[in-house]
């Protein structure tokens, strides 16, 4: 015979069993993500996400797509972002999801994918002097005009961040001293 006491005891045991199961928290991401941005076209990289409420089964998501995620502790996760996810400029949304019971998705944190910053490198160190950047041959690509003691050089831009030495001038140091770049004839190029 089932009594009220039996039903109450079964209910208390069931509630205690549910209470004993761990309920995952909703995670929260703190700023900054590390790194906070990356240049488009970069290789695969590791993204460190810090916050609260992370569990061993937490997953970092990139625009809603799960990434390979390593749980460090309840406040830190490391995810691997594939190179294909940073192929173009823009902003990705980074979130963290915790599984049920409980759980859920964190706040979204923006991650910038930026235009690569061009750098100038020389095969050999250029002589000390003045460097002027201008489109000297009007092809739409920046060129370098470099002064040096006793002369200078003209390096034409190749359009890919590299330059080709096209001429050297061995005149007095006055080459390019005080020179400026500009559109002096109104032809549309500087």
Coordinates of C-alpha atoms in Angstrom, one line a residue:
X1 CA 0.0 0.0 0.0
X2 CA 1.3 3.4 -1.0
X3 CA 1.0 5.9 1.7
X4 CA 1.6 9.7 1.7
X5 CA 4.7 9.0 3.7
X6 CA 6.1 6.7 1.0
X7 CA 5.3 9.2 -1.8
X8 CA 7.0 12.0 0.3
X9 CA 10.0 9.9 0.9
X10 CA 10.4 9.0 -2.8
X11 CA 10.0 12.7 -3.7
X12 CA 12.7 13.7 -1.2
X13 CA 15.1 11.1 -2.5
X14 CA 14.5 12.2 -6.1
X15 CA 15.0 15.8 -5.3
X16 CA 18.2 15.0 -3.3
X17 CA 19.5 13.0 -6.3
X18 CA 18.9 15.9 -8.7
X19 CA 20.5 18.3 -6.2
X20 CA 23.5 16.1 -6.0
X21 CA 24.1 16.3 -9.8
X22 CA 26.4 19.2 -10.7
X23 CA 24.7 22.0 -12.5
X24 CA 27.0 23.7 -14.9
X25 CA 27.1 27.5 -14.7
X26 CA 26.6 29.9 -17.6
X27 CA 30.2 31.0 -18.5
X28 CA 31.3 34.6 -18.7
X29 CA 34.2 35.9 -20.9
X30 CA 36.4 38.8 -19.6
X31 CA 38.4 41.1 -21.7
X32 CA 40.9 40.9 -23.3
X33 CA 41.2 37.9 -25.5
X34 CA 44.8 37.0 -26.1
X35 CA 45.8 37.9 -28.7
X36 CA 43.1 40.7 -29.1
X37 CA 43.4 40.8 -32.9
X38 CA 45.4 39.1 -35.7
X39 CA 46.3 40.0 -39.3
X40 CA 44.2 38.4 -42.0
X41 CA 45.9 35.6 -43.8
X42 CA 47.8 34.6 -40.6
X43 CA 48.6 31.0 -39.7
X44 CA 46.6 28.9 -37.2
X45 CA 47.0 30.3 -33.7
X46 CA 46.1 29.7 -30.1
X47 CA 43.5 32.0 -28.5
X48 CA 43.4 32.4 -24.7
X49 CA 40.0 33.1 -23.3
X50 CA 39.7 34.1 -19.6
X51 CA 36.6 34.5 -17.6
X52 CA 34.5 32.6 -15.0
X53 CA 32.3 29.5 -14.9
X54 CA 34.4 27.3 -17.3
X55 CA 34.1 23.6 -16.8
X56 CA 36.1 20.7 -18.3
X57 CA 33.6 20.3 -21.1
X58 CA 33.5 24.0 -22.0
X59 CA 33.9 24.8 -25.7
X60 CA 35.2 28.0 -27.3
X61 CA 33.1 29.0 -30.3
X62 CA 34.2 31.2 -33.3
X63 CA 31.1 32.7 -34.9
X64 CA 29.1 29.8 -33.5
X65 CA 31.4 27.1 -34.7
X66 CA 33.1 24.9 -32.0
X67 CA 36.9 25.1 -31.8
X68 CA 39.3 22.5 -30.4
X69 CA 39.4 23.7 -26.8
X70 CA 41.8 22.9 -23.9
X71 CA 40.4 23.5 -20.4
X72 CA 43.1 25.0 -18.2
X73 CA 41.0 25.9 -15.1
X74 CA 37.6 27.4 -14.3
X75 CA 38.9 30.8 -15.4
X76 CA 41.0 30.0 -18.5
X77 CA 40.5 28.1 -21.8
X78 CA 42.9 27.9 -24.8
X79 CA 41.4 27.3 -28.3
X80 CA 43.0 26.6 -31.6
X81 CA 41.8 28.9 -34.4
X82 CA 42.4 27.5 -37.9
X83 CA 44.1 29.7 -40.5
X84 CA 41.0 29.4 -42.7
X85 CA 39.0 31.4 -40.1
X86 CA 41.3 34.4 -40.4
X87 CA 41.5 34.6 -44.2
X88 CA 39.7 38.0 -44.6
X89 CA 39.4 41.2 -42.6
X90 CA 36.4 41.5 -40.3
X91 CA 35.3 40.8 -36.8
X92 CA 34.6 37.3 -35.4
X93 CA 32.4 36.7 -32.3
X94 CA 33.9 34.5 -29.6
X95 CA 31.7 32.7 -27.1
X96 CA 32.0 29.9 -24.7
X97 CA 29.4 27.2 -24.3
X98 CA 28.9 24.9 -21.3
X99 CA 26.9 21.7 -21.6
X100 CA 23.7 20.8 -19.7
X101 CA 22.6 20.3 -17.0
X102 CA 22.5 24.1 -16.6
X103 CA 25.2 25.6 -18.8
X104 CA 24.5 27.8 -21.7
X105 CA 26.4 30.3 -23.9
X106 CA 28.5 33.1 -22.6
X107 CA 28.5 36.8 -23.6
X108 CA 30.0 37.4 -27.1
X109 CA 33.4 39.0 -27.3
X110 CA 34.5 40.6 -30.6
X111 CA 37.8 39.6 -32.2
X112 CA 39.4 41.8 -34.9
X113 CA 40.9 40.3 -38.0
X114 CA 42.9 43.2 -39.4
X115 CA 44.7 44.2 -42.6
X116 CA 48.4 43.0 -42.4
X117 CA 50.8 45.8 -41.7
X118 CA 53.4 46.1 -44.4
X119 CA 57.0 46.0 -43.4
X120 CA 60.1 47.1 -45.2
X121 CA 63.0 44.8 -45.1
X122 CA 66.3 45.1 -46.9
X123 CA 68.6 42.3 -48.0
X124 CA 71.4 44.4 -46.7
X125 CA 71.3 47.3 -44.3
X126 CA 70.8 50.5 -46.3
X127 CA 73.3 53.3 -45.7
X128 CA 72.3 55.8 -43.1
X129 CA 70.4 58.7 -44.5
X130 CA 66.9 59.9 -45.4
X131 CA 64.2 57.6 -46.8
X132 CA 61.4 59.2 -48.9
X133 CA 58.4 57.0 -49.9
X134 CA 56.7 58.1 -53.1
X135 CA 55.4 56.7 -56.3
X136 CA 58.3 57.9 -58.4
X137 CA 57.4 56.1 -61.6
X138 CA 53.6 56.7 -61.4
X139 CA 52.6 53.0 -61.4
X140 CA 50.5 53.2 -58.2
X141 CA 53.1 51.3 -56.1
X142 CA 55.1 53.1 -53.5
X143 CA 58.9 53.4 -54.2
X144 CA 61.8 54.3 -51.9
X145 CA 64.2 57.1 -52.5
X146 CA 67.2 56.7 -50.1
X147 CA 69.9 59.3 -49.4
X148 CA 73.3 58.4 -48.2
X149 CA 76.6 60.0 -47.7
X150 CA 77.9 60.7 -51.1
X151 CA 74.8 59.6 -53.0
X152 CA 71.6 57.7 -52.9
X153 CA 69.4 55.0 -54.4
X154 CA 66.1 54.5 -56.0
X155 CA 64.3 51.3 -55.2
X156 CA 61.1 50.6 -57.1
X157 CA 58.2 48.9 -55.3
X158 CA 57.3 45.4 -56.6
X159 CA 53.7 45.7 -55.2
X160 CA 54.2 42.9 -52.6
X161 CA 56.2 44.8 -50.0
X162 CA 59.6 44.2 -51.6
X163 CA 61.7 46.6 -53.6
X164 CA 64.2 46.3 -56.5
X165 CA 67.2 48.6 -56.6
X166 CA 67.0 50.3 -60.0
X167 CA 69.7 53.0 -59.8
X168 CA 72.3 54.4 -57.5
X169 CA 73.4 58.0 -57.7
X170 CA 76.9 58.8 -56.7
X171 CA 76.7 62.6 -56.3
X172 CA 77.1 64.9 -53.4
X173 CA 75.0 64.3 -50.3
X174 CA 72.5 66.9 -51.6
X175 CA 70.6 64.0 -53.3
X176 CA 67.1 64.1 -51.7
X177 CA 68.1 66.3 -48.8
X178 CA 65.0 68.4 -48.1
X179 CA 63.0 66.6 -50.8
X180 CA 59.3 66.2 -50.6
X181 CA 56.8 64.1 -52.4
X182 CA 53.7 65.6 -54.0
X183 CA 51.7 66.1 -57.1
X184 CA 53.4 69.2 -58.5
X185 CA 52.2 69.0 -62.0
X186 CA 48.5 68.1 -61.3
X187 CA 48.9 64.7 -63.0
X188 CA 47.3 62.8 -60.2
X189 CA 50.4 61.0 -58.8
X190 CA 52.7 62.1 -56.0

